[in-house]
mmCIF file of C-alpha atoms and ligand atoms in Angstrom:
data_model
loop_
_atom_site.group_PDB
_atom_site.id
_atom_site.type_symbol
_atom_site.label_atom_id
_atom_site.label_comp_id
_atom_site.label_asym_id
_atom_site.label_seq_id
_atom_site.Cartn_x
_atom_site.Cartn_y
_atom_site.Cartn_z
ATOM 1 C CA MET A 66 87.933 104.837 56.409
ATOM 2 C CA ASP A 67 90.775 106.820 58.052
ATOM 3 C CA ALA A 68 93.133 103.834 57.783
ATOM 4 C CA ALA A 69 92.145 103.400 54.127
ATOM 5 C CA ARG A 70 92.784 107.094 53.414
ATOM 6 C CA GLU A 71 96.210 106.775 55.076
ATOM 7 C CA MET A 72 96.986 103.679 52.992
ATOM 8 C CA LEU A 73 96.027 105.594 49.846
ATOM 9 C CA ARG A 74 98.145 108.601 50.837
ATOM 10 C CA GLU A 75 101.162 106.324 51.369
ATOM 11 C CA ALA A 76 100.725 104.562 48.024
ATOM 12 C CA ALA A 77 103.179 105.301 45.237
ATOM 13 C CA ALA A 78 101.406 103.263 42.529
ATOM 14 C CA VAL A 79 97.641 102.667 42.661
ATOM 15 C CA ALA A 80 95.568 100.282 40.550
ATOM 16 C CA CYS A 81 91.861 99.496 40.655
ATOM 17 C CA LEU A 82 89.798 96.487 39.558
ATOM 18 C CA THR A 83 86.090 97.183 39.118
ATOM 19 C CA GLY A 84 83.064 94.972 38.581
ATOM 20 C CA ALA A 85 79.384 95.515 37.882
ATOM 21 C CA GLY A 86 78.811 96.935 41.380
ATOM 22 C CA VAL A 87 80.540 100.200 40.441
ATOM 23 C CA SER A 88 77.809 100.801 37.829
ATOM 24 C CA ALA A 89 74.901 99.646 40.025
ATOM 25 C CA GLU A 90 74.173 103.174 41.302
ATOM 26 C CA SER A 91 73.969 104.320 37.695
ATOM 27 C CA GLY A 92 71.084 101.920 37.188
ATOM 28 C CA VAL A 93 73.048 99.312 35.209
ATOM 29 C CA PRO A 94 72.075 95.863 36.513
ATOM 30 C CA THR A 95 74.758 93.646 38.037
ATOM 31 C CA PHE A 96 74.921 89.958 37.170
ATOM 32 C CA ARG A 97 74.396 87.888 40.278
ATOM 33 C CA GLU A 98 72.333 89.892 42.724
ATOM 34 C CA ALA A 99 69.322 87.837 43.634
ATOM 35 C CA GLN A 100 66.538 90.220 42.628
ATOM 36 C CA THR A 101 68.047 92.688 40.209
ATOM 37 C CA GLY A 102 70.948 90.732 38.686
ATOM 38 C CA LEU A 103 70.861 89.944 34.985
ATOM 39 C CA TRP A 104 71.554 86.276 35.598
ATOM 40 C CA ALA A 105 68.680 86.108 38.090
ATOM 41 C CA ARG A 106 66.294 86.772 35.227
ATOM 42 C CA PHE A 107 68.097 85.333 32.224
ATOM 43 C CA ASP A 108 70.094 82.195 31.486
ATOM 44 C CA PRO A 109 73.637 83.414 30.749
ATOM 45 C CA GLU A 110 74.512 80.221 28.876
ATOM 46 C CA ARG A 111 71.604 80.948 26.507
ATOM 47 C CA LEU A 112 72.341 84.647 26.023
ATOM 48 C CA ALA A 113 76.044 85.233 26.600
ATOM 49 C CA SER A 114 77.732 82.261 24.927
ATOM 50 C CA PRO A 115 78.780 81.212 21.419
ATOM 51 C CA GLN A 116 76.327 78.300 21.644
ATOM 52 C CA GLY A 117 73.473 80.628 22.614
ATOM 53 C CA PHE A 118 74.294 82.977 19.733
ATOM 54 C CA ALA A 119 74.475 80.103 17.240
ATOM 55 C CA ALA A 120 71.167 78.678 18.487
ATOM 56 C CA ASP A 121 69.227 81.946 18.384
ATOM 57 C CA PRO A 122 71.224 84.932 17.074
ATOM 58 C CA GLY A 123 68.109 87.107 17.006
ATOM 59 C CA LEU A 124 67.362 86.582 20.712
ATOM 60 C CA VAL A 125 70.948 87.349 21.696
ATOM 61 C CA TRP A 126 71.098 90.372 19.390
ATOM 62 C CA ARG A 127 67.877 91.865 20.798
ATOM 63 C CA TRP A 128 69.082 91.267 24.381
ATOM 64 C CA TYR A 129 72.337 93.111 23.734
ATOM 65 C CA MET A 130 70.554 95.985 21.957
ATOM 66 C CA GLU A 131 68.337 96.312 25.053
ATOM 67 C CA ARG A 132 71.364 96.269 27.384
ATOM 68 C CA LEU A 133 73.227 98.771 25.155
ATOM 69 C CA THR A 134 70.256 101.167 25.312
ATOM 70 C CA GLY A 135 70.275 100.861 29.113
ATOM 71 C CA VAL A 136 74.002 101.624 29.286
ATOM 72 C CA GLU A 137 73.657 104.637 26.963
ATOM 73 C CA LYS A 138 70.869 106.075 29.138
ATOM 74 C CA ALA A 139 72.916 105.577 32.333
ATOM 75 C CA LEU A 140 75.147 108.322 33.721
ATOM 76 C CA PRO A 141 78.466 107.918 35.526
ATOM 77 C CA ASN A 142 77.917 107.984 39.301
ATOM 78 C CA ARG A 143 80.074 109.567 42.032
ATOM 79 C CA GLY A 144 82.155 106.395 42.231
ATOM 80 C CA HIS A 145 83.105 106.603 38.549
ATOM 81 C CA LEU A 146 83.904 110.293 38.961
ATOM 82 C CA ALA A 147 86.075 109.639 42.028
ATOM 83 C CA LEU A 148 88.084 107.037 40.100
ATOM 84 C CA ALA A 149 88.541 109.528 37.258
ATOM 85 C CA GLN A 150 89.936 112.012 39.802
ATOM 86 C CA MET A 151 92.378 109.357 41.019
ATOM 87 C CA GLY A 152 93.767 109.139 37.521
ATOM 88 C CA GLN A 153 94.521 112.854 37.739
ATOM 89 C CA ARG A 154 96.092 112.672 41.217
ATOM 90 C CA TRP A 155 98.117 109.461 40.746
ATOM 91 C CA PRO A 156 99.797 109.720 37.320
ATOM 92 C CA GLY A 157 100.551 105.997 37.171
ATOM 93 C CA PHE A 158 96.974 105.035 38.161
ATOM 94 C CA ARG A 159 95.710 101.989 36.198
ATOM 95 C CA LEU A 160 92.010 101.150 35.981
ATOM 96 C CA ILE A 161 91.041 97.583 35.126
ATOM 97 C CA THR A 162 87.362 96.747 34.617
ATOM 98 C CA GLN A 163 85.290 93.636 34.049
ATOM 99 C CA ASN A 164 82.439 95.877 32.921
ATOM 100 C CA VAL A 165 81.458 96.223 29.289
ATOM 101 C CA ASP A 166 79.851 99.648 29.761
ATOM 102 C CA ASP A 167 81.705 102.910 29.000
ATOM 103 C CA LEU A 168 80.840 104.721 32.244
ATOM 104 C CA HIS A 169 84.489 104.899 33.357
ATOM 105 C CA GLU A 170 85.376 106.600 30.061
ATOM 106 C CA ARG A 171 82.394 108.943 30.269
ATOM 107 C CA ALA A 172 83.496 109.903 33.799
ATOM 108 C CA GLY A 173 86.874 110.932 32.380
ATOM 109 C CA CYS A 174 89.064 107.864 32.871
ATOM 110 C CA ALA A 175 91.635 107.258 30.137
ATOM 111 C CA ASP A 176 93.304 103.983 29.088
ATOM 112 C CA VAL A 177 90.721 101.780 30.819
ATOM 113 C CA ILE A 178 91.701 98.094 30.595
ATOM 114 C CA HIS A 179 88.526 96.208 29.548
ATOM 115 C CA LEU A 180 89.011 92.539 30.459
ATOM 116 C CA HIS A 181 85.599 91.437 29.177
ATOM 117 C CA GLY A 182 85.275 93.655 26.109
ATOM 118 C CA ARG A 183 82.890 96.533 25.378
ATOM 119 C CA ILE A 184 79.159 96.335 24.649
ATOM 120 C CA ALA A 185 79.210 99.297 22.230
ATOM 121 C CA HIS A 186 81.823 97.641 20.007
ATOM 122 C CA PHE A 187 80.973 94.993 17.383
ATOM 123 C CA HIS A 188 82.721 92.558 15.063
ATOM 124 C CA CYS A 189 81.910 89.713 12.684
ATOM 125 C CA ASN A 190 81.528 86.404 14.520
ATOM 126 C CA ARG A 191 83.094 84.578 11.547
ATOM 127 C CA CYS A 192 85.973 86.737 10.232
ATOM 128 C CA GLY A 193 86.428 89.260 13.060
ATOM 129 C CA THR A 194 85.978 92.335 10.870
ATOM 130 C CA VAL A 195 85.087 95.325 13.065
ATOM 131 C CA TYR A 196 81.528 96.528 12.487
ATOM 132 C CA ARG A 197 80.114 100.033 13.061
ATOM 133 C CA LEU A 198 76.550 99.830 14.430
ATOM 134 C CA GLN A 199 73.939 101.476 12.198
ATOM 135 C CA ALA A 200 70.754 103.095 13.534
ATOM 136 C CA GLU A 201 68.556 100.480 11.856
ATOM 137 C CA ASP A 202 70.516 97.676 13.549
ATOM 138 C CA ARG A 203 69.119 98.702 16.926
ATOM 139 C CA ARG A 204 65.575 97.764 15.955
ATOM 140 C CA ALA A 205 66.515 94.720 13.883
ATOM 141 C CA SER A 206 65.218 91.293 14.897
ATOM 142 C CA GLN A 207 68.405 89.622 13.620
ATOM 143 C CA PRO A 208 72.097 90.640 13.850
ATOM 144 C CA PRO A 209 73.516 92.540 10.853
ATOM 145 C CA ARG A 210 75.611 90.672 8.314
ATOM 146 C CA CYS A 211 79.321 91.270 7.774
ATOM 147 C CA ALA A 212 80.019 93.082 4.450
ATOM 148 C CA ALA A 213 83.264 91.146 4.050
ATOM 149 C CA CYS A 214 82.096 87.552 4.555
ATOM 150 C CA GLY A 215 78.366 87.553 5.275
ATOM 151 C CA GLY A 216 78.881 86.267 8.816
ATOM 152 C CA ALA A 217 76.695 87.386 11.714
ATOM 153 C CA VAL A 218 77.817 90.499 13.610
ATOM 154 C CA ARG A 219 78.111 90.186 17.412
ATOM 155 C CA PRO A 220 78.971 92.470 20.339
ATOM 156 C CA SER A 221 82.687 92.580 21.179
ATOM 157 C CA VAL A 222 82.191 91.197 24.697
ATOM 158 C CA VAL A 223 83.651 88.027 26.215
ATOM 159 C CA TRP A 224 81.091 85.216 26.300
ATOM 160 C CA PHE A 225 81.052 82.205 28.584
ATOM 161 C CA GLY A 226 83.675 79.731 27.426
ATOM 162 C CA GLU A 227 85.655 82.365 25.515
ATOM 163 C CA GLY A 228 89.147 83.578 26.387
ATOM 164 C CA LEU A 229 89.875 87.128 27.500
ATOM 165 C CA PRO A 230 91.642 89.559 25.152
ATOM 166 C CA THR A 231 95.307 88.593 25.682
ATOM 167 C CA ASP A 232 96.563 92.182 25.531
ATOM 168 C CA ALA A 233 94.050 93.344 28.147
ATOM 169 C CA LEU A 234 94.864 90.454 30.499
ATOM 170 C CA ALA A 235 98.606 91.110 30.097
ATOM 171 C CA ALA A 236 98.137 94.832 30.827
ATOM 172 C CA ALA A 237 95.968 94.057 33.870
ATOM 173 C CA THR A 238 98.488 91.560 35.245
ATOM 174 C CA ASP A 239 101.325 94.055 34.735
ATOM 175 C CA ALA A 240 99.300 96.754 36.496
ATOM 176 C CA VAL A 241 98.573 94.668 39.604
ATOM 177 C CA ILE A 242 102.162 93.357 39.836
ATOM 178 C CA HIS A 243 103.588 96.883 39.790
ATOM 179 C CA CYS A 244 101.121 98.630 42.074
ATOM 180 C CA ASP A 245 101.548 98.932 45.843
ATOM 181 C CA LEU A 246 97.833 99.452 46.446
ATOM 182 C CA LEU A 247 94.982 97.697 44.610
ATOM 183 C CA LEU A 248 91.378 98.842 45.063
ATOM 184 C CA VAL A 249 88.854 96.069 44.361
ATOM 185 C CA VAL A 250 85.473 97.685 43.777
ATOM 186 C CA GLY A 251 82.053 96.147 43.166
ATOM 187 C CA THR A 252 82.939 92.627 42.138
ATOM 188 C CA SER A 253 81.720 89.271 43.449
ATOM 189 C CA GLY A 254 85.163 87.820 42.715
ATOM 190 C CA LEU A 255 83.673 84.710 41.119
ATOM 191 C CA VAL A 256 84.872 84.905 37.517
ATOM 192 C CA TYR A 257 88.472 84.009 36.654
ATOM 193 C CA PRO A 258 91.028 85.028 35.523
ATOM 194 C CA ALA A 259 89.846 88.528 36.573
ATOM 195 C CA ALA A 260 89.135 87.318 40.115
ATOM 196 C CA GLY A 261 92.730 86.072 40.383
ATOM 197 C CA LEU A 262 94.224 89.553 39.980
ATOM 198 C CA PRO A 263 93.924 90.582 43.669
ATOM 199 C CA ALA A 264 95.863 87.472 44.753
ATOM 200 C CA THR A 265 98.513 88.284 42.120
ATOM 201 C CA ALA A 266 98.780 91.795 43.569
ATOM 202 C CA LYS A 267 99.156 90.457 47.123
ATOM 203 C CA ARG A 268 101.873 88.007 46.049
ATOM 204 C CA ALA A 269 103.739 90.926 44.488
ATOM 205 C CA GLY A 270 103.614 92.779 47.814
ATOM 206 C CA SER A 271 100.670 95.099 47.184
ATOM 207 C CA ARG A 272 98.062 96.010 49.770
ATOM 208 C CA VAL A 273 94.384 95.569 48.894
ATOM 209 C CA ILE A 274 91.296 97.608 49.800
ATOM 210 C CA GLU A 275 87.920 96.049 48.960
ATOM 211 C CA ILE A 276 84.866 98.279 48.434
ATOM 212 C CA ASN A 277 81.623 96.310 48.435
ATOM 213 C CA PRO A 278 78.449 96.367 50.546
ATOM 214 C CA GLU A 279 78.795 92.573 50.887
ATOM 215 C CA PRO A 280 81.684 90.305 51.869
ATOM 216 C CA GLY A 281 82.831 87.802 49.252
ATOM 217 C CA PRO A 282 85.588 85.345 48.346
ATOM 218 C CA LEU A 283 88.086 88.182 47.844
ATOM 219 C CA SER A 284 87.425 89.747 51.272
ATOM 220 C CA PRO A 285 90.003 87.614 53.161
ATOM 221 C CA LEU A 286 92.695 88.977 50.808
ATOM 222 C CA ALA A 287 91.881 92.585 51.659
ATOM 223 C CA ASP A 288 93.875 94.590 54.187
ATOM 224 C CA ILE A 289 90.827 96.832 54.586
ATOM 225 C CA CYS A 290 87.171 96.225 53.613
ATOM 226 C CA LEU A 291 84.957 99.293 53.148
ATOM 227 C CA ARG A 292 81.411 97.924 53.478
ATOM 228 C CA GLY A 293 79.231 100.289 51.499
ATOM 229 C CA PRO A 294 78.213 101.395 48.004
ATOM 230 C CA SER A 295 81.109 102.583 45.871
ATOM 231 C CA GLY A 296 79.225 105.768 44.983
ATOM 232 C CA GLU A 297 79.644 106.777 48.644
ATOM 233 C CA MET A 298 82.850 104.967 49.652
ATOM 234 C CA LEU A 299 85.085 106.155 46.797
ATOM 235 C CA PRO A 300 84.400 109.895 47.257
ATOM 236 C CA GLN A 301 84.951 109.456 51.010
ATOM 237 C CA LEU A 302 88.198 107.584 50.349
ATOM 238 C CA LEU A 303 89.400 110.457 48.197
ATOM 239 C CA GLY A 304 88.119 113.026 50.663
ATOM 240 C CA THR A 305 86.035 114.688 47.948
HETATM 241 P P1 OAD B 181 78.423 90.456 39.960
HETATM 242 O O1 OAD B 181 77.008 90.763 39.660
HETATM 243 O O2 OAD B 181 78.891 89.023 40.024
HETATM 244 O O3 OAD B 181 78.788 91.088 41.390
HETATM 245 C C1 OAD B 181 78.427 92.434 41.645
HETATM 246 C C2 OAD B 181 79.099 92.821 42.942
HETATM 247 O O4 OAD B 181 78.848 94.205 43.182
HETATM 248 C C3 OAD B 181 78.561 92.062 44.158
HETATM 249 O O5 OAD B 181 79.655 91.642 44.956
HETATM 250 C C4 OAD B 181 77.731 93.121 44.896
HETATM 251 O O6 OAD B 181 77.785 92.920 46.323
HETATM 252 C C5 OAD B 181 78.476 94.375 44.528
HETATM 253 N N1 OAD B 181 77.681 95.614 44.575
HETATM 254 C C6 OAD B 181 76.353 95.773 44.372
HETATM 255 N N2 OAD B 181 76.018 97.084 44.473
HETATM 256 C C7 OAD B 181 77.181 97.754 44.734
HETATM 257 C C8 OAD B 181 77.516 99.126 44.931
HETATM 258 N N3 OAD B 181 76.576 100.086 44.897
HETATM 259 N N4 OAD B 181 78.814 99.456 45.176
HETATM 260 C C9 OAD B 181 79.771 98.484 45.239
HETATM 261 N N5 OAD B 181 79.525 97.164 45.045
HETATM 262 C C10 OAD B 181 78.240 96.822 44.797
HETATM 263 O O7 OAD B 181 79.331 91.289 38.940
HETATM 264 P P2 OAD B 181 80.861 91.068 38.606
HETATM 265 O O8 OAD B 181 81.641 90.671 39.827
HETATM 266 O O9 OAD B 181 81.319 92.271 37.888
HETATM 267 O O10 OAD B 181 81.527 88.434 32.861
HETATM 268 O O11 OAD B 181 80.804 89.827 37.580
HETATM 269 C C11 OAD B 181 82.023 89.432 36.966
HETATM 270 C C12 OAD B 181 81.702 88.922 35.592
HETATM 271 O O12 OAD B 181 80.683 87.900 35.665
HETATM 272 C C13 OAD B 181 81.130 89.955 34.655
HETATM 273 O O13 OAD B 181 82.126 90.764 34.080
HETATM 274 C C14 OAD B 181 80.477 89.070 33.613
HETATM 275 C C15 OAD B 181 79.811 88.046 34.514
HETATM 276 O O14 OAD B 181 79.696 86.805 33.876
HETATM 277 C C16 OAD B 181 81.390 88.422 31.500
HETATM 278 O O15 OAD B 181 80.445 88.949 30.952
HETATM 279 C C17 OAD B 181 82.492 87.709 30.789
#
């Protein structure tokens, strides 16, 4: 931890890539953990894909309403709050997340780069018109219909087989190329192109600190691995 704190102190430009692990201590399930992960209990192809939505829009809609309720009940944890403090101490700090929850924003982070969209945002699956969720939609058994074209409304998250928002991916790539320290927090490093960002940072000369209780495919890239929960490691890293 001392070497990591020194590396952070020496950094001129810091960026951070987070995954579901940063929200785990807030009670938001991750995706791939054997017992608690979302994918351990559900088939992602059936629930988080255009094919799954076309086959059973009601099932997918109800699943996302349940996940949205869980996110809204969750509170930012000490890891989210520590990252928000970094934004105040490093003016050029850039936060990139794979998460679709808004816990970074609720902790006080600004300009969060959401690579995989946001679960509380919605748009028409046919014409793309942005949709504002109504109270009655939360209990509905089917997705609402678009007022402009009658298409089904969906959450504005990236589904399997879909591309990432080009502006978000460009901003994330720019952030990791121009940082000299990248924190990689709470991600299994299995889903590309997000998982390719740490290698891009290394090629550009950045150092990498991984924060994760478990080793993973990104660990060999890291200059330092802090093996513990981000809710404990990030405050310690900041000395808060
Ligand atoms: P995963 O569920 O794949 O991985 C969660 C990671 O968090 C694992 O490496 C855990 O070891 C780690 N972890 C668990 N608890 C932690 C804690 N308290 N502190 C720090 N780390 C902890 O989630 P992601 O890597 O985010 O994509 O998954 C990437 C993408 O795969 C998601 O964005 C989603 C999914 O398909 C889309 O929805 C497009």
